[in-house]
């Protein structure tokens, strides 16, 4: 369901409360935010999907669009697909519903939303919406009320009319003609302990778990909430966040802090990542661990700032000058924003290299009810050089060409190991050098440490053993996973690979995971098929690999993917060999 | 019985590494390097507790010529790297070094914001009014009519006044030195390091290769006729009318440095996570 209206109408608050109420009723849910370009007052919508199981993707269509007003809501016609079975609820005094929405055939009900809010003693109209939408979704009124009470920060006297409005909304929903959906019931075997958080909060939390204690960043949509969550959190765990003057500064600040021995992170979106590339190259060459979270949005250039797209992949895996091995990870759900970011910190620290985490607006700004993530793993570990005091000790070699490629890193303040970290090519001691042999040795070292590391099984989620495989990454995984399940119901078996470690690409593991696969389809949310091109450039995919990709901001939906998968499987059905 | 042996005081030579600089013979930066090592000997902090951070350019090569921890990053971003280092590691003494192109052109934005942020560190700019490493182009402090291959006849753009900009942006300590006066410059650098907050020391350091006419600087520099003031507006007024050759500490202010709170509280991350629990 969608709750929509002009900014300021409180649709995001209503959506958040509805998600919280569903959680209180033992359910799971996902709330995606979408809004127009205006700073305040533009069209906005909270898109919700609730159910007894964890929800990681929106559905194909919407059962309900509840509009507090119709201002510019025609712009959501593509993002909020309605059908003849859908309900379209609006305010009786808000004028005509947009034709673009009515064309869907959805049943329109004009209700006195604003009047009812006023009659309830000056309540907010979004509380009427909360009662209405919650009841139509099958969430018990008691849970809606509990969510509202828990969130209330003002006085009791202003709570009363809003509670009345909420119950008025419940009554309005019950008075609507037509069949009610059965109430949503929590599953009996639901595990104890669930969390509610956004992907941006999850990534921030994962960073803290990994040991990040310094953050420098420049505000940018849709990454800002990650930073706003981290600022007070860092202060509480003994770290700090610094607002930089630009992204050139933020990346160099975290490199400086990490050179000082403190695990460090910045978060940004595409335009900021573009500005950071020179700094990321410095982190490669000087071997300074850093983590850069890129909450992807529509690009290139300023693009579509508040809406999602998976189009920074090529830039993340290849967008540095010189031969510059780096880590690129992609969380594939809101829960994974936590664990993948935590892992990114561990890898960056262990391998003394920059790690880019490709989240996106869809995960970053959405809230979900998730099962409690596994307890924190051990904080990241960096190999450091111990203090030395023997006067005849051999000179410290910061960039020693070790078998693993990782060399002990001296932390400033440690006696006996002074060195200069350098973006210039250097010798093992760190002395600038333009000699071919030094360049080759250090290039080999920096590549080897990433290639030889044992990443374990987390490089990808591999599901099923069919001989047709879908490969995807990031937030698209949710829709792909649901589409694969639906295809299975139709008798079409598919193997699913969701790549979490995009660089360095684990070609041996990929080879293993694709054993017995005849054909591959690569699914992603961008215009150019960036993952398909990347995989082709690094790996011989089986059969005639093809791609299924669409740019943002429209999410890939499970229904359309399922149809495409079934058609693709039929086209690649095993041919009977006849004599 | 145990004899108490006091460690010998650190000498300037203890801060100087044995790497041979890449600079041209006669370059002003040689004496700036010795002023820096003399200043560190005045401060007496062990070399491994000092970090020298730089960007790109002739003068930015200084970190490796010291026995301190060094950071030689990318062009123009030394102040950013140093800010991150000092905020994350407030226990270290952080000195930033570079040239006029690195600091005022490509790094101009960071210069302004470092002045306003007032992190406790010292920024030394060796100003020779030219890009030396790329062999002779105009920098922000180059005279508008200085003829060069990239800007034949000169840029036609008025020179930037770094000290006034620094004051306007909030630098807490502003001084000018001259490479031909190594002891005076060493005293200024030591005072800058000791002064809380962001200290800016501009050092006139001639480029004998691309600006040989700067050899006459030694004839025109003079001690500033007035003592340092803690009033930035007064210092700026004086600087707006000086000819760029008055040496000494021109402003020593009392703004509070950027606060660092690293490591001061230690809630467990697991406790923070309770906010997500349903």
CSV table of N, CA and C in Angstrom, one decimal, chain A residues 384-398 408-420 429, chain B residues 10 14 19 46-50 67-70:
chain,number,residue,atom,x,y,z
A,384,UNK,N,49.9,-4.3,12.6
A,384,UNK,CA,50.8,-3.1,12.9
A,384,UNK,C,52.2,-3.5,13.2
A,385,UNK,N,53.1,-2.6,13.2
A,385,UNK,CA,54.5,-2.8,13.4
A,385,UNK,C,54.8,-2.5,14.9
A,386,UNK,N,55.4,-3.4,15.7
A,386,UNK,CA,55.7,-3.1,17.1
A,386,UNK,C,56.8,-2.1,17.2
A,387,UNK,N,56.8,-1.4,18.4
A,387,UNK,CA,57.8,-0.5,18.7
A,387,UNK,C,59.2,-1.1,18.7
A,388,UNK,N,60.2,-0.4,18.3
A,388,UNK,CA,61.6,-1.0,18.3
A,388,UNK,C,62.5,0.0,18.9
A,389,UNK,N,63.4,-0.4,19.7
A,389,UNK,CA,64.3,0.5,20.3
A,389,UNK,C,65.8,0.2,20.0
A,390,UNK,N,66.1,-1.1,19.5
A,390,UNK,CA,67.5,-1.4,19.3
A,390,UNK,C,68.1,-0.5,18.3
A,391,UNK,N,69.2,0.1,18.6
A,391,UNK,CA,69.8,1.1,17.7
A,391,UNK,C,70.3,0.5,16.4
A,392,UNK,N,70.6,-0.8,16.4
A,392,UNK,CA,71.1,-1.4,15.2
A,392,UNK,C,70.1,-2.2,14.4
A,393,UNK,N,68.8,-2.0,14.8
A,393,UNK,CA,67.7,-2.7,14.1
A,393,UNK,C,67.7,-2.2,12.6
A,394,UNK,N,67.4,-3.2,11.7
A,394,UNK,CA,67.4,-2.7,10.3
A,394,UNK,C,66.2,-1.7,10.1
A,395,UNK,N,66.4,-0.9,9.1
A,395,UNK,CA,65.4,0.1,8.8
A,395,UNK,C,64.0,-0.5,8.6
A,396,UNK,N,63.0,0.2,9.2
A,396,UNK,CA,61.7,-0.3,9.0
A,396,UNK,C,61.2,-0.2,7.6
A,397,UNK,N,60.6,-1.3,7.1
A,397,UNK,CA,60.2,-1.3,5.7
A,397,UNK,C,58.7,-1.4,5.6
A,398,UNK,N,58.1,-0.2,5.5
A,398,UNK,CA,56.6,-0.1,5.5
A,398,UNK,C,56.0,-0.9,4.4
A,408,UNK,N,53.4,-5.1,7.8
A,408,UNK,CA,53.0,-4.4,9.1
A,408,UNK,C,53.1,-2.9,8.9
A,409,UNK,N,52.0,-2.2,9.4
A,409,UNK,CA,51.8,-0.8,9.2
A,409,UNK,C,52.2,-0.1,10.6
A,410,UNK,N,53.1,0.8,10.6
A,410,UNK,CA,53.5,1.5,11.8
A,410,UNK,C,52.5,2.6,12.1
A,411,UNK,N,52.0,2.7,13.3
A,411,UNK,CA,51.1,3.7,13.7
A,411,UNK,C,51.9,4.9,14.2
A,412,UNK,N,51.7,6.1,13.7
A,412,UNK,CA,52.5,7.3,14.3
A,412,UNK,C,52.4,7.3,15.8
A,413,UNK,N,53.5,7.6,16.4
A,413,UNK,CA,53.7,7.5,17.9
A,413,UNK,C,54.5,6.3,18.3
A,414,UNK,N,54.6,5.4,17.4
A,414,UNK,CA,55.4,4.2,17.7
A,414,UNK,C,56.9,4.4,17.5
A,415,UNK,N,57.7,4.3,18.5
A,415,UNK,CA,59.1,4.5,18.3
A,415,UNK,C,59.8,3.5,17.4
A,416,UNK,N,60.8,4.0,16.6
A,416,UNK,CA,61.6,3.1,15.8
A,416,UNK,C,61.1,2.7,14.5
A,417,UNK,N,59.9,3.2,14.1
A,417,UNK,CA,59.4,2.8,12.8
A,417,UNK,C,59.0,4.0,11.9
A,418,UNK,N,59.6,5.1,12.1
A,418,UNK,CA,59.1,6.3,11.3
A,418,UNK,C,59.2,6.0,9.8
A,419,UNK,N,58.3,6.4,9.0
A,419,UNK,CA,58.3,6.3,7.6
A,419,UNK,C,57.4,7.4,7.0
A,420,UNK,N,57.4,7.6,5.7
A,420,UNK,CA,56.5,8.5,5.1
A,420,UNK,C,55.6,7.7,4.2
A,429,UNK,N,61.0,0.5,1.5
A,429,UNK,CA,61.1,1.4,2.7
A,429,UNK,C,60.2,2.6,2.6
B,10,UNK,N,67.3,16.6,22.4
B,10,UNK,CA,67.3,16.3,21.0
B,10,UNK,C,67.8,17.5,20.3
B,14,UNK,N,68.8,15.5,14.9
B,14,UNK,CA,68.0,14.3,15.2
B,14,UNK,C,66.7,14.3,14.4
B,19,UNK,N,68.0,11.4,3.7
B,19,UNK,CA,67.7,11.4,2.3
B,19,UNK,C,68.1,12.8,1.7
B,46,UNK,N,59.8,14.0,20.9
B,46,UNK,CA,60.5,12.9,20.1
B,46,UNK,C,59.9,12.9,18.7
B,47,UNK,N,60.8,12.6,17.7
B,47,UNK,CA,60.4,12.6,16.3
B,47,UNK,C,59.2,11.7,16.0
B,48,UNK,N,59.1,10.6,16.7
B,48,UNK,CA,58.0,9.7,16.4
B,48,UNK,C,56.7,10.1,16.9
B,49,UNK,N,56.7,11.2,17.7
B,49,UNK,CA,55.4,11.8,18.1
B,49,UNK,C,55.0,13.0,17.3
B,50,UNK,N,55.7,13.2,16.2
B,50,UNK,CA,55.4,14.4,15.3
B,50,UNK,C,55.1,13.8,14.0
B,67,UNK,N,62.9,13.0,10.3
B,67,UNK,CA,62.9,11.7,11.0
B,67,UNK,C,61.5,11.5,11.7
B,68,UNK,N,60.6,12.4,11.3
B,68,UNK,CA,59.2,12.3,11.9
B,68,UNK,C,58.4,11.3,11.1
B,69,UNK,N,57.2,10.9,11.6
B,69,UNK,CA,56.3,10.2,10.7
B,69,UNK,C,55.8,11.2,9.6
B,70,UNK,N,55.8,10.7,8.4
B,70,UNK,CA,55.5,11.6,7.3
B,70,UNK,C,54.3,11.1,6.5
